[in-house]
Tab-separated table of C-alpha atoms and ligand atoms in Angstrom:
chain	number	residue	atom	x	y	z
A	19	MET	CA	-0.029	-0.092	0.069
A	20	THR	CA	2.866	2.365	1.022
A	21	ILE	CA	4.607	1.602	-2.354
A	22	LEU	CA	1.254	2.120	-4.254
A	23	TYR	CA	0.904	5.623	-2.652
A	24	ALA	CA	4.355	6.551	-3.410
A	25	VAL	CA	4.068	5.540	-7.115
A	26	ALA	CA	0.745	7.510	-7.375
A	27	PHE	CA	2.363	10.454	-5.668
A	28	THR	CA	5.300	10.333	-7.970
A	29	VAL	CA	3.228	10.061	-11.061
A	30	LEU	CA	0.902	12.831	-10.052
A	31	SER	CA	3.732	15.266	-8.949
A	32	THR	CA	5.690	14.532	-12.242
A	33	ILE	CA	2.554	15.403	-14.218
A	34	GLY	CA	2.088	18.444	-12.132
A	35	PHE	CA	5.695	19.464	-12.581
A	36	LEU	CA	5.616	18.968	-16.337
A	37	ILE	CA	2.545	21.256	-16.652
A	38	PHE	CA	4.144	23.840	-14.401
A	39	TYR	CA	7.533	23.541	-16.385
A	40	TYR	CA	5.989	24.111	-19.675
A	41	ARG	CA	3.770	27.025	-18.455
A	42	ILE	CA	6.942	28.820	-17.246
A	43	TYR	CA	8.766	28.048	-20.534
A	44	ASP	CA	5.863	29.410	-22.422
A	45	VAL	CA	5.635	32.555	-20.373
A	46	THR	CA	9.434	33.132	-20.626
A	47	MET	CA	9.409	32.613	-24.360
A	48	GLY	CA	6.458	34.872	-24.617
A	49	ARG	CA	8.214	37.669	-22.855
A	50	LEU	CA	11.339	37.254	-24.963
A	51	ASP	CA	9.282	37.254	-28.237
A	52	ASN	CA	7.576	40.416	-27.155
A	53	GLU	CA	10.803	42.075	-26.461
A	54	LEU	CA	12.310	41.043	-29.889
A	55	LEU	CA	8.948	42.282	-31.591
A	56	ASP	CA	9.176	45.574	-29.749
A	57	LYS	CA	12.573	46.059	-30.966
A	58	SER	CA	11.913	45.222	-34.543
A	59	GLN	CA	8.778	47.554	-34.515
A	60	ARG	CA	10.843	50.340	-33.217
A	61	TYR	CA	13.241	50.070	-36.016
A	62	ALA	CA	10.334	49.770	-38.557
A	63	ALA	CA	9.008	53.032	-37.236
A	64	LEU	CA	12.556	54.479	-37.471
A	65	ALA	CA	13.027	53.263	-41.136
A	66	LYS	CA	9.660	54.877	-42.097
A	67	GLU	CA	10.554	58.145	-40.473
A	68	SER	CA	14.117	58.544	-41.643
A	69	GLY	CA	15.060	55.659	-43.861
A	70	LEU	CA	18.102	53.496	-43.525
A	71	LYS	CA	20.183	56.485	-42.706
A	72	GLY	CA	18.334	56.745	-39.401
A	73	VAL	CA	18.307	52.977	-38.677
A	74	LEU	CA	22.022	52.195	-39.106
A	75	PRO	CA	23.549	54.446	-36.627
A	76	GLN	CA	20.900	53.443	-34.152
A	77	LEU	CA	21.577	49.877	-34.726
A	78	ALA	CA	25.421	50.305	-34.381
A	79	ASP	CA	24.739	52.182	-31.066
A	80	GLU	CA	22.483	49.457	-29.662
A	81	ALA	CA	24.772	46.564	-30.928
A	82	LYS	CA	27.583	48.383	-29.142
A	83	SER	CA	25.959	48.290	-25.871
A	84	GLU	CA	25.338	44.455	-26.098
A	85	ASP	CA	27.654	41.507	-25.827
A	86	PRO	CA	27.978	39.999	-29.329
A	87	GLN	CA	28.161	36.535	-27.720
A	88	GLU	CA	24.702	37.167	-26.217
A	89	ASP	CA	22.941	39.013	-28.911
A	90	PHE	CA	23.273	39.604	-32.634
A	91	TYR	CA	21.874	42.148	-35.057
A	92	ARG	CA	21.749	41.880	-38.855
A	93	LEU	CA	20.410	44.064	-41.434
A	94	PHE	CA	20.150	42.852	-45.056
A	95	ASN	CA	18.090	43.426	-48.219
A	96	PHE	CA	16.134	41.018	-50.237
A	97	LYS	CA	19.048	40.499	-52.672
A	98	GLY	CA	20.859	39.223	-49.751
A	99	ASP	CA	23.373	42.055	-49.406
A	100	ILE	CA	24.393	42.515	-45.722
A	101	LEU	CA	23.946	46.167	-44.778
A	102	PHE	CA	24.786	45.775	-41.050
A	103	THR	CA	25.960	42.907	-38.932
A	104	THR	CA	27.481	42.383	-35.444
A	105	ASP	CA	30.397	39.946	-34.984
A	106	MET	CA	28.837	36.604	-36.154
A	107	SER	CA	31.942	34.603	-35.496
A	108	PHE	CA	30.471	33.500	-32.211
A	109	TRP	CA	27.317	32.205	-33.948
A	110	GLY	CA	28.216	31.146	-37.413
A	111	ALA	CA	26.223	31.278	-40.485
A	112	ILE	CA	22.387	31.720	-40.542
A	113	ASP	CA	20.531	30.742	-43.824
A	114	LYS	CA	18.414	33.765	-44.597
A	115	LYS	CA	17.040	32.545	-47.808
A	116	ASP	CA	14.704	29.872	-46.460
A	117	ILE	CA	13.387	32.228	-43.831
A	118	LEU	CA	12.615	35.035	-46.339
A	119	LEU	CA	11.002	32.533	-48.667
A	120	LYS	CA	8.742	31.184	-45.976
A	121	MET	CA	7.860	34.674	-44.856
A	122	GLN	CA	7.085	35.750	-48.690
A	123	ASN	CA	5.029	32.594	-49.213
A	124	GLU	CA	3.083	32.988	-46.028
A	125	GLY	CA	2.822	36.966	-46.373
A	126	LEU	CA	4.439	37.383	-42.885
A	127	ALA	CA	5.912	40.753	-41.741
A	128	TYR	CA	7.944	39.074	-39.200
A	129	PHE	CA	8.933	35.528	-38.066
A	130	ILE	CA	10.164	34.433	-34.698
A	131	GLN	CA	11.928	31.000	-34.172
A	132	SER	CA	14.545	29.234	-32.086
A	133	GLN	CA	17.606	28.889	-34.040
A	134	ALA	CA	20.219	26.301	-33.389
A	135	PHE	CA	24.073	26.830	-34.254
A	136	GLU	CA	26.641	24.315	-35.169
A	137	LYS	CA	29.346	26.203	-32.976
A	138	ARG	CA	27.053	26.566	-29.917
A	139	ASP	CA	25.313	24.417	-27.442
A	140	ASP	CA	22.747	27.024	-26.780
A	141	LYS	CA	20.027	28.175	-29.121
A	142	ALA	CA	19.014	31.757	-29.863
A	143	ARG	CA	15.615	33.215	-30.017
A	144	MET	CA	15.550	35.151	-33.309
A	145	ILE	CA	13.134	37.487	-35.103
A	146	THR	CA	13.433	38.229	-38.727
A	147	ALA	CA	11.262	41.406	-39.477
A	148	ILE	CA	10.616	43.412	-42.695
A	149	ILE	CA	11.356	46.910	-41.466
A	150	ASP	CA	11.028	48.680	-44.800
A	151	PRO	CA	10.064	47.528	-48.378
A	152	ASP	CA	13.734	46.497	-49.164
A	153	SER	CA	15.239	45.849	-45.652
A	154	VAL	CA	15.078	42.951	-43.313
A	155	LEU	CA	16.224	43.100	-39.642
A	156	GLN	CA	17.357	39.927	-37.750
A	157	ILE	CA	17.882	40.142	-33.983
A	158	GLY	CA	18.902	37.107	-32.021
A	159	GLU	CA	19.194	36.637	-28.343
A	160	SER	CA	20.857	33.727	-26.720
A	161	LEU	CA	18.728	31.327	-24.781
A	162	GLU	CA	21.537	30.292	-22.410
A	163	GLU	CA	20.260	32.304	-19.612
A	164	VAL	CA	16.716	30.955	-20.014
A	165	ASP	CA	18.165	27.446	-20.155
A	166	GLU	CA	20.086	27.967	-17.124
A	167	TYR	CA	17.116	29.462	-15.228
A	168	LEU	CA	14.841	26.529	-16.396
A	169	ASP	CA	17.689	24.147	-15.512
A	170	ILE	CA	17.960	25.616	-11.841
A	171	PHE	CA	14.060	25.245	-11.503
A	172	LEU	CA	14.252	21.687	-12.862
A	173	LYS	CA	16.786	20.737	-10.376
A	174	LEU	CA	15.101	22.444	-7.430
A	175	PHE	CA	11.804	20.743	-8.322
A	176	SER	CA	13.337	17.417	-8.607
A	177	ILE	CA	15.132	17.684	-5.233
A	178	LEU	CA	11.745	18.794	-3.795
A	179	VAL	CA	9.843	15.917	-5.336
A	180	ILE	CA	12.209	13.247	-4.364
A	181	SER	CA	12.398	14.493	-0.831
A	182	LEU	CA	8.655	14.577	-0.717
A	183	ILE	CA	8.434	11.068	-2.047
A	184	ILE	CA	10.969	9.948	0.574
A	185	VAL	CA	9.124	11.716	3.441
A	186	SER	CA	5.646	10.520	2.393
A	187	ALA	CA	6.821	7.033	1.867
A	188	ILE	CA	8.398	7.077	5.408
A	189	ILE	CA	5.169	8.509	6.905
A	190	GLY	CA	2.989	5.993	4.892
A	191	TRP	CA	5.222	3.099	6.067
A	192	LEU	CA	4.997	4.272	9.711
A	193	LEU	CA	1.231	4.717	9.343
A	194	ALA	CA	0.806	1.292	7.666
A	195	ARG	CA	3.083	-0.198	10.369
A	196	ARG	CA	0.903	1.301	13.145
A	197	ALA	CA	-2.091	-0.132	11.642
A	198	THR	CA	-0.568	-3.541	10.960
A	199	ILE	CA	0.671	-3.678	14.524
A	200	ASP	CA	-2.933	-3.638	15.696
A	201	MET	CA	-3.826	-6.180	12.924
A	202	GLN	CA	-0.995	-8.288	14.078
A	203	GLU	CA	-2.342	-8.333	17.591
A	204	VAL	CA	-5.745	-9.531	16.228
A	205	THR	CA	-3.933	-12.171	14.209
A	206	GLU	CA	-1.797	-13.369	17.020
A	207	THR	CA	-4.753	-13.603	19.383
A	208	ALA	CA	-6.674	-15.652	16.578
A	209	GLU	CA	-3.556	-17.904	16.328
A	210	GLU	CA	-3.518	-18.433	20.164
A	211	ILE	CA	-7.111	-19.161	20.149
A	212	SER	CA	-6.814	-21.574	17.450
A	213	SER	CA	-4.220	-23.363	19.590
A	214	GLY	CA	-6.584	-23.595	22.365
A	215	SER	CA	-6.473	-20.375	24.493
A	216	TYR	CA	-10.181	-19.653	24.253
A	217	ASP	CA	-10.121	-17.111	27.051
A	218	ARG	CA	-7.615	-14.756	25.216
A	219	ARG	CA	-9.027	-11.472	24.066
A	220	VAL	CA	-7.655	-8.606	21.819
A	221	GLN	CA	-6.985	-5.369	23.493
A	222	VAL	CA	-9.427	-2.716	22.226
A	223	LYS	CA	-7.465	0.352	22.085
A	224	GLY	CA	-8.635	3.680	20.696
A	225	ARG	CA	-5.754	4.080	18.048
A	226	TYR	CA	-7.780	3.364	14.865
A	227	LYS	CA	-11.666	3.244	14.883
A	228	GLU	CA	-12.020	0.513	12.292
A	229	ILE	CA	-9.521	-1.813	14.136
A	230	GLU	CA	-11.074	-0.839	17.381
A	231	ARG	CA	-14.423	-1.954	15.980
A	232	LEU	CA	-12.829	-5.166	14.522
A	233	SER	CA	-11.329	-6.032	17.823
A	234	ALA	CA	-14.663	-5.447	19.682
A	235	THR	CA	-16.481	-7.588	17.228
A	236	PHE	CA	-13.815	-10.174	17.387
A	237	ASN	CA	-14.038	-10.215	21.192
A	238	SER	CA	-17.792	-10.518	21.185
A	239	MET	CA	-17.508	-13.426	18.614
A	240	LEU	CA	-15.071	-15.130	20.932
A	241	ASP	CA	-17.397	-14.456	23.943
A	242	ARG	CA	-20.152	-16.222	21.981
A	243	ILE	CA	-17.889	-19.141	20.994
A	244	GLN	CA	-16.827	-19.501	24.463
A	245	SER	CA	-20.235	-19.471	25.895
A	246	LEU	CA	-21.356	-22.018	23.197
A	247	LEU	CA	-18.292	-24.182	24.148
A	248	HIS	CA	-19.252	-23.876	27.773
A	249	SER	CA	-22.758	-24.752	27.134
A	250	MET	CA	-21.673	-27.760	25.087
A	251	LYS	CA	-19.487	-28.878	27.722
A	252	GLU	CA	-22.309	-28.413	30.285
A	253	ILE	CA	-24.608	-30.511	27.951
A	254	ASN	CA	-22.051	-33.218	27.789
A	255	ASP	CA	-21.725	-33.325	31.485
A	256	ASN	CA	-25.487	-33.351	31.842
A	257	ILE	CA	-25.925	-36.020	29.187
A	258	ALA	CA	-23.290	-38.178	30.912
A	259	HIS	CA	-24.910	-37.626	34.210
A	260	ASP	CA	-28.721	-37.191	33.639
A	261	LEU	CA	-29.170	-39.780	30.744
A	262	ARG	CA	-27.316	-42.332	32.715
A	263	SER	CA	-30.178	-42.767	35.107
A	264	PRO	CA	-32.975	-43.640	32.797
A	265	LEU	CA	-30.549	-45.842	30.879
A	266	ALA	CA	-29.676	-47.537	34.088
A	267	ARG	CA	-33.274	-48.087	34.862
A	268	ILE	CA	-34.053	-49.638	31.474
A	269	ARG	CA	-31.031	-51.861	32.025
A	270	GLY	CA	-32.331	-52.779	35.290
A	271	ILE	CA	-35.785	-53.700	34.240
A	272	ALA	CA	-34.222	-55.906	31.369
A	273	GLU	CA	-31.911	-57.500	33.873
A	274	MET	CA	-34.589	-58.329	36.410
A	275	ASN	CA	-36.722	-60.031	33.853
A	276	LEU	CA	-33.849	-62.023	32.542
A	277	LEU	CA	-33.054	-63.413	36.049
A	278	LYS	CA	-36.075	-65.600	36.333
A	279	GLU	CA	-38.961	-66.751	34.162
A	280	LYS	CA	-42.040	-64.259	34.292
A	281	SER	CA	-45.527	-64.240	33.202
A	282	ILE	CA	-46.575	-62.608	29.907
A	283	GLU	CA	-48.154	-59.944	32.006
A	284	ASP	CA	-44.827	-59.191	33.827
A	285	TYR	CA	-43.174	-59.033	30.336
A	286	LYS	CA	-45.811	-56.715	29.099
A	287	ASP	CA	-45.217	-54.413	32.149
A	288	MET	CA	-41.535	-54.553	31.430
A	289	ALA	CA	-42.204	-53.485	27.888
A	290	ALA	CA	-44.439	-50.642	28.914
A	291	SER	CA	-41.885	-49.452	31.563
A	292	THR	CA	-39.048	-49.603	28.979
A	293	ILE	CA	-41.304	-47.559	26.501
A	294	GLU	CA	-41.953	-45.067	29.202
A	295	GLU	CA	-38.193	-44.667	29.975
A	296	CYS	CA	-37.242	-44.489	26.322
A	297	ASP	CA	-39.878	-41.667	25.916
A	298	THR	CA	-38.419	-39.794	28.825
A	299	LEU	CA	-35.023	-40.158	27.236
A	300	ILE	CA	-36.329	-39.049	23.711
A	301	GLY	CA	-38.022	-36.216	25.412
A	302	MET	CA	-34.839	-35.130	27.267
A	303	ILE	CA	-32.635	-35.298	23.965
A	304	ASN	CA	-35.263	-33.408	22.024
A	305	ALA	CA	-35.518	-30.673	24.661
A	306	MET	CA	-31.679	-30.476	24.876
A	307	LEU	CA	-31.447	-30.107	21.082
A	308	ASP	CA	-34.290	-27.417	21.117
A	309	ILE	CA	-32.597	-25.431	23.811
A	310	THR	CA	-29.163	-25.653	22.153
A	311	GLU	CA	-30.655	-24.616	18.742
A	312	ALA	CA	-32.520	-21.785	20.252
A	313	GLU	CA	-29.443	-20.384	22.184
A	314	ALA	CA	-27.279	-20.598	19.095
A	315	GLY	CA	-30.005	-19.036	17.034
A	316	VAL	CA	-29.622	-21.925	14.408
A	317	ASN	CA	-33.300	-22.238	13.073
A	318	GLY	CA	-34.024	-18.486	13.535
A	319	VAL	CA	-37.556	-17.149	14.229
A	320	GLU	CA	-40.495	-18.016	11.976
A	321	ALA	CA	-42.432	-14.962	12.724
A	322	GLU	CA	-46.318	-14.869	11.817
A	323	GLU	CA	-49.225	-12.990	13.093
A	324	PHE	CA	-51.478	-14.901	15.581
A	325	GLU	CA	-53.968	-14.342	18.244
A	326	LEU	CA	-52.187	-14.722	21.558
A	327	VAL	CA	-55.402	-14.767	23.718
A	328	THR	CA	-56.583	-17.789	21.867
A	329	LEU	CA	-53.279	-19.516	22.204
A	330	ILE	CA	-53.188	-19.014	25.933
A	331	ARG	CA	-56.958	-20.171	26.241
A	332	GLU	CA	-56.351	-23.215	24.205
A	333	ALA	CA	-53.362	-24.185	26.399
A	334	CYS	CA	-55.644	-23.646	29.579
A	335	GLU	CA	-58.261	-25.918	28.107
A	336	LEU	CA	-55.760	-28.702	27.539
A	337	PHE	CA	-54.763	-28.570	31.209
A	338	ARG	CA	-58.461	-28.252	32.364
A	339	PRO	CA	-58.836	-32.014	32.970
A	340	ILE	CA	-55.650	-32.169	35.210
A	341	THR	CA	-56.808	-28.982	37.156
A	342	GLU	CA	-60.127	-30.456	37.737
A	343	GLU	CA	-58.688	-33.642	38.921
A	344	LYS	CA	-56.261	-31.899	41.277
A	345	LYS	CA	-58.999	-29.498	42.339
A	346	ILE	CA	-56.918	-26.549	41.260
A	347	ASN	CA	-58.685	-23.259	40.416
A	348	LEU	CA	-57.351	-22.204	37.057
A	349	LYS	CA	-58.118	-18.630	36.546
A	350	THR	CA	-57.574	-16.398	33.453
A	351	ASP	CA	-57.538	-12.711	33.203
A	352	LEU	CA	-57.364	-12.004	29.454
A	353	PRO	CA	-58.405	-9.140	27.050
A	354	GLU	CA	-60.481	-9.960	24.107
A	355	SER	CA	-57.634	-10.016	21.664
A	356	ILE	CA	-53.875	-9.539	21.452
A	357	THR	CA	-52.577	-9.870	17.940
A	358	PHE	CA	-48.927	-10.636	18.160
A	359	LYS	CA	-46.265	-11.280	15.476
A	360	SER	CA	-43.809	-13.877	16.685
A	361	ASP	CA	-42.901	-17.533	16.430
A	362	ARG	CA	-46.208	-19.213	17.289
A	363	LYS	CA	-44.759	-22.729	18.014
A	364	LYS	CA	-42.095	-21.288	20.305
A	365	MET	CA	-44.668	-19.148	22.115
A	366	GLN	CA	-46.940	-22.325	22.551
A	367	ARG	CA	-44.221	-24.300	24.185
A	368	ILE	CA	-43.345	-21.382	26.464
A	369	VAL	CA	-46.846	-20.950	27.528
A	370	MET	CA	-47.395	-24.785	27.920
A	371	ASN	CA	-44.348	-25.155	30.081
A	372	LEU	CA	-44.973	-22.531	32.524
A	373	LEU	CA	-48.636	-23.532	32.893
A	374	GLU	CA	-47.606	-27.116	33.444
A	375	ASN	CA	-45.047	-26.137	35.971
A	376	ALA	CA	-47.554	-23.942	37.837
A	377	ILE	CA	-50.173	-26.734	38.015
A	378	LYS	CA	-47.475	-29.306	38.803
A	379	TYR	CA	-45.977	-27.495	41.739
A	380	THR	CA	-49.303	-26.366	43.199
A	381	PRO	CA	-51.023	-28.677	45.735
A	382	ALA	CA	-54.697	-29.486	45.740
A	383	ASP	CA	-57.222	-26.611	46.305
A	384	GLY	CA	-54.597	-24.143	45.134
A	385	THR	CA	-55.021	-21.405	42.438
A	386	VAL	CA	-53.060	-20.830	39.125
A	387	ALA	CA	-53.865	-17.476	37.436
A	388	VAL	CA	-52.886	-16.647	33.951
A	389	SER	CA	-53.203	-13.145	32.829
A	390	ALA	CA	-52.031	-11.291	29.746
A	391	ALA	CA	-52.102	-7.627	28.326
A	392	ALA	CA	-50.654	-5.449	25.745
A	393	GLN	CA	-49.564	-2.069	26.616
A	394	ASN	CA	-47.107	0.624	25.505
A	395	GLY	CA	-45.761	-1.538	22.745
A	396	GLU	CA	-45.153	-4.464	25.156
A	397	VAL	CA	-46.970	-7.784	25.667
A	398	ARG	CA	-46.783	-9.227	29.103
A	399	ILE	CA	-48.062	-12.661	30.228
A	400	ASP	CA	-48.027	-13.637	33.886
A	401	PHE	CA	-48.338	-17.024	35.497
A	402	GLU	CA	-49.006	-16.991	39.126
A	403	ASP	CA	-49.615	-19.867	41.481
A	404	THR	CA	-50.196	-20.560	45.276
A	405	GLY	CA	-47.882	-23.610	45.043
A	406	MET	CA	-44.867	-24.770	46.896
A	407	GLY	CA	-42.644	-21.756	45.904
A	408	ILE	CA	-38.879	-21.736	45.254
A	409	SER	CA	-36.352	-21.094	47.965
A	410	GLU	CA	-33.896	-18.206	47.735
A	411	THR	CA	-30.981	-20.609	47.261
A	412	ASP	CA	-32.704	-22.349	44.365
A	413	LEU	CA	-34.012	-19.298	42.630
A	414	PRO	CA	-30.883	-18.371	40.780
A	415	HIS	CA	-30.522	-21.855	39.274
A	416	ILE	CA	-33.853	-22.897	38.116
A	417	PHE	CA	-33.252	-21.859	34.525
A	418	GLU	CA	-30.141	-24.101	34.271
A	419	ARG	CA	-30.293	-27.306	32.484
A	420	PHE	CA	-31.417	-30.366	34.485
A	421	TYR	CA	-31.669	-28.197	37.626
A	422	ARG	CA	-34.525	-29.433	40.000
A	423	CYS	CA	-35.214	-28.202	43.417
A	424	ASP	CA	-35.029	-31.007	45.949
A	425	ARG	CA	-38.612	-30.445	47.220
A	426	SER	CA	-39.951	-30.894	43.724
A	427	ARG	CA	-38.218	-34.322	43.091
A	428	SER	CA	-41.439	-36.243	44.064
A	429	GLN	CA	-42.926	-34.735	40.919
A	430	SER	CA	-42.243	-35.887	37.346
A	431	GLY	CA	-39.764	-33.896	35.439
A	432	VAL	CA	-36.266	-33.823	34.080
A	433	GLY	CA	-35.301	-30.180	34.799
A	434	LEU	CA	-35.344	-28.969	31.252
A	435	GLY	CA	-38.544	-27.057	30.890
A	436	LEU	CA	-37.497	-23.858	32.445
A	437	SER	CA	-34.117	-23.774	30.336
A	438	LEU	CA	-36.214	-24.193	27.200
A	439	VAL	CA	-38.735	-21.487	28.215
A	440	LYS	CA	-35.617	-18.921	28.863
A	441	ALA	CA	-33.937	-20.001	25.614
A	442	TYR	CA	-37.084	-19.593	23.556
A	443	THR	CA	-38.143	-16.361	25.296
A	444	GLU	CA	-34.822	-14.859	24.562
A	445	SER	CA	-34.775	-16.091	21.018
A	446	LEU	CA	-37.996	-14.121	20.646
A	447	ASN	CA	-36.390	-11.081	22.132
A	448	GLY	CA	-38.302	-11.304	25.344
A	449	THR	CA	-37.480	-11.523	28.981
A	450	ILE	CA	-38.502	-13.813	31.754
A	451	GLN	CA	-38.598	-12.914	35.600
A	452	VAL	CA	-39.644	-14.886	38.553
A	453	GLU	CA	-40.652	-14.019	42.047
A	454	SER	CA	-41.313	-16.676	44.494
A	455	THR	CA	-41.810	-17.192	48.211
A	456	LEU	CA	-41.508	-20.576	49.761
A	457	ASN	CA	-44.801	-22.396	50.606
A	458	GLN	CA	-46.727	-19.366	49.270
A	459	GLY	CA	-46.396	-19.459	45.361
A	460	SER	CA	-44.529	-18.203	42.374
A	461	ARG	CA	-45.049	-15.744	39.682
A	462	PHE	CA	-43.275	-16.022	36.222
A	463	ALA	CA	-43.541	-12.843	34.212
A	464	LEU	CA	-42.875	-12.776	30.490
A	465	ARG	CA	-42.232	-9.639	28.463
A	466	PHE	CA	-42.140	-9.214	24.758
A	467	LEU	CA	-41.900	-6.169	22.492
A	468	CYS	CA	-44.729	-5.864	20.043
B	527	ADP	P1	-39.020	-29.793	35.868
B	527	ADP	O1	-40.369	-29.182	35.985
B	527	ADP	O2	-39.042	-30.828	34.773
B	527	ADP	O3	-38.263	-30.264	37.167
B	527	ADP	P2	-38.220	-27.124	35.030
B	527	ADP	O4	-36.957	-26.725	34.374
B	527	ADP	O5	-39.508	-26.898	34.433
B	527	ADP	O6	-37.987	-28.662	35.237
B	527	ADP	O7	-38.235	-26.572	36.517
B	527	ADP	C1	-36.939	-26.570	37.272
B	527	ADP	C2	-37.305	-26.584	38.685
B	527	ADP	O8	-37.885	-25.254	39.069
B	527	ADP	C3	-38.405	-27.471	38.918
B	527	ADP	O9	-37.769	-28.712	39.214
B	527	ADP	C4	-38.931	-26.854	40.400
B	527	ADP	O10	-38.144	-27.284	41.323
B	527	ADP	C5	-38.894	-25.431	40.100
B	527	ADP	N1	-40.047	-24.760	39.604
B	527	ADP	C6	-40.392	-24.481	38.268
B	527	ADP	N2	-41.579	-23.922	38.260
B	527	ADP	C7	-42.103	-23.787	39.577
B	527	ADP	C8	-43.320	-23.222	40.046
B	527	ADP	N3	-44.196	-22.887	39.377
B	527	ADP	N4	-43.334	-23.554	41.487
B	527	ADP	C9	-42.415	-24.035	42.184
B	527	ADP	N5	-41.287	-24.466	41.691
B	527	ADP	C10	-41.088	-24.395	40.378
């Protein structure tokens, strides 16, 4: 990148210099040409006024005051006879015929050109002007001074451009190095992480906004990867721990039945228990997969518009037989309608799980109340029960996978319901909060933006 900038800078400054150089050259030449033209016009006026008699002494005077190596003056007629000339030994011969022919052909009164000489390295700017009907005046001025002046300018400018290129290349290199040092840090961290140091993070320094942003994004990506790794590890531990019990039970049932001959009824019972245990296992595995998928955001959210009140009422109806059997008063406080745009299936599982828990952990004659409302761009759904409640020590852990409070172990369950509720709620950009008092009841409050 530094080289690219240096090359671009060199090309641009050279183009700029060339434009500048030719402009100066033009202006200088223009000034010189005007001087020569002025002089020839003065002589033309003199010739008109007093003829060659007036011109010749004036020419001699002017030529005397000039250095013959720097300037030359020649006066000749159309036949080619020289009427006046300064010392041309410094210059050499000048072919006048071609110039006169050209002027005659093109009908020019004067002609200015840069004339080269065999004897000299420098050229001369020369005017050939008709000053009266028979005389032609030729004045030449050496371009040595102009060349020297342009040469100095060329040298100065080259030094300036070269130093600018060097300085800008150094600055560019330093800047690029500063940027790459930060990039190197990101790369080094990435390398360390790929060799197993998942807790390494890139330093977020305020040197370059873009690299700062990259580091912050990189770190948040690492946080996410680490939390996924952590939850995978947790899942593995839980699988090892919690799936072992139902498997051990299945094995136990099979072993017991192998030990001695049993009646066909006993075998049927054994098959039924095995199916039950297998269903529990499949349920656990599915729930774990659902939680992991929701947490990782794998399947995304299938948003559709649906009637939330109907969804809650249908869930309550499904549990009605159980509440009636347990003599639990299942109350609802719902508005007529809440139209909600979200993932309907996920919402259904959230409601079913919270309702199931409220009913499961509430003893007979208790009350379970479900209420919902939409207000100020927010939908809230509350599940309140007068059940066994959750102790302060258990409360921070109830959303963890496989966590079950000791007092609830008499009830069926595997401890994955609330983890699923939390993962689903968060995947729908909602929040869940719980308040509970031991032996008095619990209240689970869901909040979603709508
Ligand atoms: P499960 O109900 O299968 O045990 P959950 O993840 O649904 O698993 O719940 C975790 C634990 O939180 C339960 O074991 C229970 O101890 C406690 N819990 C959940 N909901 C309630 C509730 N409404 N009242 C009292 N305790 C609850």
